[in-house]
Amino acid sequence: MEKTKDQELKLLLKQFDKHYEKTKALNYVMNVASFDAQTIAPKNDGAVNERSEAMGFWALEDFKHQNDPTYDRLISDLQSQLADLTPEMKRIVFLERKKIDQLKKIDPKDYQDYAVLLSQAQVAWEKAKANDNFDAYAPYLEKILFYVRKFATLTKTVAGPLYNQLLDDYEEGNTIEKLDAFFATLKARIVPLLKKIQQSKVKIRMDFMSRKFPKHEQLAYAKSLLTFIGYDLNAGVLAESVHPFSSEITPSDVRVTTHIYEDNFISNIYSTAHEGGHGIYEQNIGPKVKGTILGHGAAMSIHESQSRFYENVLGRSYAFTEMVFPELKKQFKDQFKDVTLAEYYQAINEAKASLIRTESDELTYSLHIMVRYELEKRLIEGSLKVKDLPTAWNELYQSYLGIKPKNDRTGCLQDVHWSGGAFGYFPSYALGNAISIQLLKTMEKTLSLEKTIKSKDLIPIRDWFTKHVYVYGKLYPPFVLLKKVTGEDLNPSYYCDYLEEKFSKIYKI
Amino acid sequence: MEKTKDQELKLLLKQFDKHYEKTKALNYVMNVASFDAQTIAPKNDGAVNERSEAMGFWALEDFKHQNDPTYDRLISDLQSQLADLTPEMKRIVFLERKKIDQLKKIDPKDYQDYAVLLSQAQVAWEKAKANDNFDAYAPYLEKILFYVRKFATLTKTVAGPLYNQLLDDYEEGNTIEKLDAFFATLKARIVPLLKKIQQSKVKIRMDFMSRKFPKHEQLAYAKSLLTFIGYDLNAGVLAESVHPFSSEITPSDVRVTTHIYEDNFISNIYSTAHEGGHGIYEQNIGPKVKGTILGHGAAMSIHESQSRFYENVLGRSYAFTEMVFPELKKQFKDQFKDVTLAEYYQAINEAKASLIRTESDELTYSLHIMVRYELEKRLIEGSLKVKDLPTAWNELYQSYLGIKPKNDRTGCLQDVHWSGGAFGYFPSYALGNAISIQLLKTMEKTLSLEKTIKSKDLIPIRDWFTKHVYVYGKLYPPFVLLKKVTGEDLNPSYYCDYLEEKFSKIYKI
């Protein structure tokens, strides 16, 4: 009897592997094609249409594959033998059940209409942004919101308001309650800090930041930086794209991109460090989960904690700057000939209320997110109408950052996310910032960041994160993992302390 | 009655389009993944295995898709309505019928075993070449020959010896009879020409050819060269790869690659011109066939005629050299400061018996092909045993080129083709050389190559080829197309005249 059950389980697991073989094959080609499209692929209309058509075919094929009734039954059969599964397989079955249940509830017709809408909305958004014409874009956003609400209603499993479902979709266990408390702390401490900075007498020299750095020299520097922070170029690629991103093509092929501006060298350095952080995470997933459904970062917040760590916490620290600046001065003699370390450190840490999230600094970044969180919460619950979005956006910028966009192009039309239906995703950026510091506090109990940087060997940092975070992949939900590592629930006060300490020093306040 | 037949045909064509939709989707991802693998993808074992596994999945999927019994019946149904089809659709039905009939005759088990063998043979060949150990490789070559002969026997439709089938597979209408006559002419005229050159007193200065040219400057030059010869960078990409190649990703995305050696700048220039020729061909397929099964170059020989044309006939001509050299001297001041136009022209046209095909010059290239043609003909007919291949190879090099390889690494182990099962493919390289000149002769009846080059606008050349060759895609078999354009069957005497004239001048013989 026992043996029969054992054999049955083996058969089920074999069927599961068979299904996953096609999933992997689909993932590989969709990943590599998407990477190609975002990096070197030609942009002429014909080429764009031809590859969109092909990718549409595979997206539909993937939908069918994930939503296959046979697979649905297979997952149910595995659920009935849950006690005999490994912890990893239990988690996979849980995640797959959740995904299938969501997919099943969505009418394929709706799914297809929504996909068409999103591709039209993308174009409409680009045009509306270029022409600063929110009214032309508003009908698309309204339709997207209709579908987002419809899907969230159909698939709702978490308690509370509808927006909770969207938050949970991106960040398992995330809720309005959590975020309201989180952002309240940030608001109470960052907004006054920014006001004080704005009154500081410290003048930061920025003239040398727009000096010309040749593209091929910047690329070479980016590669050496990646290697230095612990990204493995033999298991990845550094490429160029309009918007920097990272992408796991296959488990042993995790890529990052940067964008080179010859008159803004710092953009490349910190894009590279940021994407490098994402890449380092994916490159160091543990052997028990690597190559499986769990073989990725735990969630967007934890992922962003790593990119922000390498970009800001490490990359914009005084210790790191002090260590790399002599090398920079040697490699870029002309550009830095009249620049001191203190000037350079200040320049890369200038904190300033600005309008564009992606160009904002370490201090103000989370304020930009707070604006979006407030607005999408209201849009989803229906208390904010799309037509009133620009006004509401501008008011919140005034209130949190003390400045007001002069147009919608630099206001509520700046981000692509909502045009892609991504409601509930923005908060993870701010969570990532806070989590990076909460993890640092735990790390520093046994490993000093400053001392490690001074030793010029950053690998112990990567190894610490590997041991405590990366190794698990998606085995634990993000807040569970955070508690497991730090012994605490999400606690943004560490992040606020960090910002206050760092920027008070720089701005002498 | 008539209407019913019409409706039936419409339905068949709709089904055909449906099948082709998946073909296109498969082609796109296989093309883009292969391009990626050959250019930037990381080379670590894990990444190689992961993507090989995924691509194996899609290769099998493609095999099933092309060999689908429903598709087989569909093509038969279309054959029954042949009279009502467009000329393009008639040709497509003919080619698809031929392909399906071949695929059907092969046992899937054999197909799979053969695929495994080829991937093992690839590795065995790399090792054997590195260690100069032919004996270790011989068993693989024997097994490959076994399958190649088996498949050719099973699928044989053309008359005469078995090797005819392999020739026809790569080059519709190609036969031993044609090639024997073709190579006899080449042998009779190129071998004595080379002997005369070897006795020439002309000394060609080569010292400056290994001066250092920075990589990023070479890449920029390659891009300007591509644009100048008429390749459209907006509908393509120039990338780097170990072995230069060209690849049609989708009809409006036709890419080329080059390889940069900082101490051999000429390699990049002529790889770029060569692959650019292939790319220009694919970029200018006519609208009636673009995006269909006929939307590619007519055959390997015609394709190679274009790459060789842009590389040699145009790129190594005196007129072209005279025109670009002042620009080169301006861009690479230091490297060319003591070099004259005459010296540069001679250096890029040095003719010399050498051992490696891929590094051989314009004059001797076809002799390298002749060796391979003779040998594979004998290997297929069985008059040459694999174990005797090295001796036979060395004897033919002695006889045609007057030099003998000292080892098999620079002898019969140099090319990858046979390890991939490609028997019957080599001759197309030599055919391409001869066809490039036969086409030139026709072109020059209305358009002077020299005058066009001197006008500094090469687009009329591309337009001539587009109008007479590119526009048709695969609508005609290669020798039919050649006759249609030039009014003549294959005639290698033009090619021999051209070589004699050009190299007699350079070597004053």
Tab-separated table of C-alpha atoms in Angstrom, chain B residues 12 15-16 19 66 68-82 85 89-101 293:
chain	number	residue	atom	x	y	z
B	12	LEU	CA	-7.263	25.844	-47.415
B	15	GLN	CA	-5.491	26.862	-42.777
B	16	PHE	CA	-2.134	27.279	-44.430
B	19	HIS	CA	0.054	26.761	-39.760
B	66	GLN	CA	6.619	20.751	-40.041
B	68	ASP	CA	2.347	17.266	-38.890
B	69	PRO	CA	0.026	14.837	-40.779
B	70	THR	CA	-2.691	17.515	-40.947
B	71	TYR	CA	-0.235	19.837	-42.649
B	72	ASP	CA	0.802	17.030	-44.979
B	73	ARG	CA	-2.845	16.605	-46.049
B	74	LEU	CA	-3.285	20.355	-46.367
B	75	ILE	CA	-0.357	20.586	-48.779
B	76	SER	CA	-1.813	17.672	-50.779
B	77	ASP	CA	-5.178	19.433	-50.909
B	78	LEU	CA	-3.467	22.571	-52.156
B	79	GLN	CA	-1.641	20.496	-54.772
B	80	SER	CA	-5.003	19.333	-56.081
B	81	GLN	CA	-5.874	22.995	-56.741
B	82	LEU	CA	-2.495	23.959	-58.145
B	85	LEU	CA	-2.682	29.175	-57.076
B	89	MET	CA	1.965	29.788	-53.761
B	90	LYS	CA	2.703	27.118	-56.387
B	91	ARG	CA	6.384	27.313	-55.537
B	92	ILE	CA	5.663	27.208	-51.793
B	93	VAL	CA	3.500	24.114	-52.215
B	94	PHE	CA	6.261	22.471	-54.271
B	95	LEU	CA	8.923	23.202	-51.649
B	96	GLU	CA	6.738	22.159	-48.729
B	97	ARG	CA	5.742	18.911	-50.422
B	98	LYS	CA	9.416	18.137	-51.022
B	99	LYS	CA	10.325	18.903	-47.412
B	100	ILE	CA	7.476	16.903	-45.895
B	101	ASP	CA	8.198	13.927	-48.156
B	293	ILE	CA	8.404	30.760	-47.082
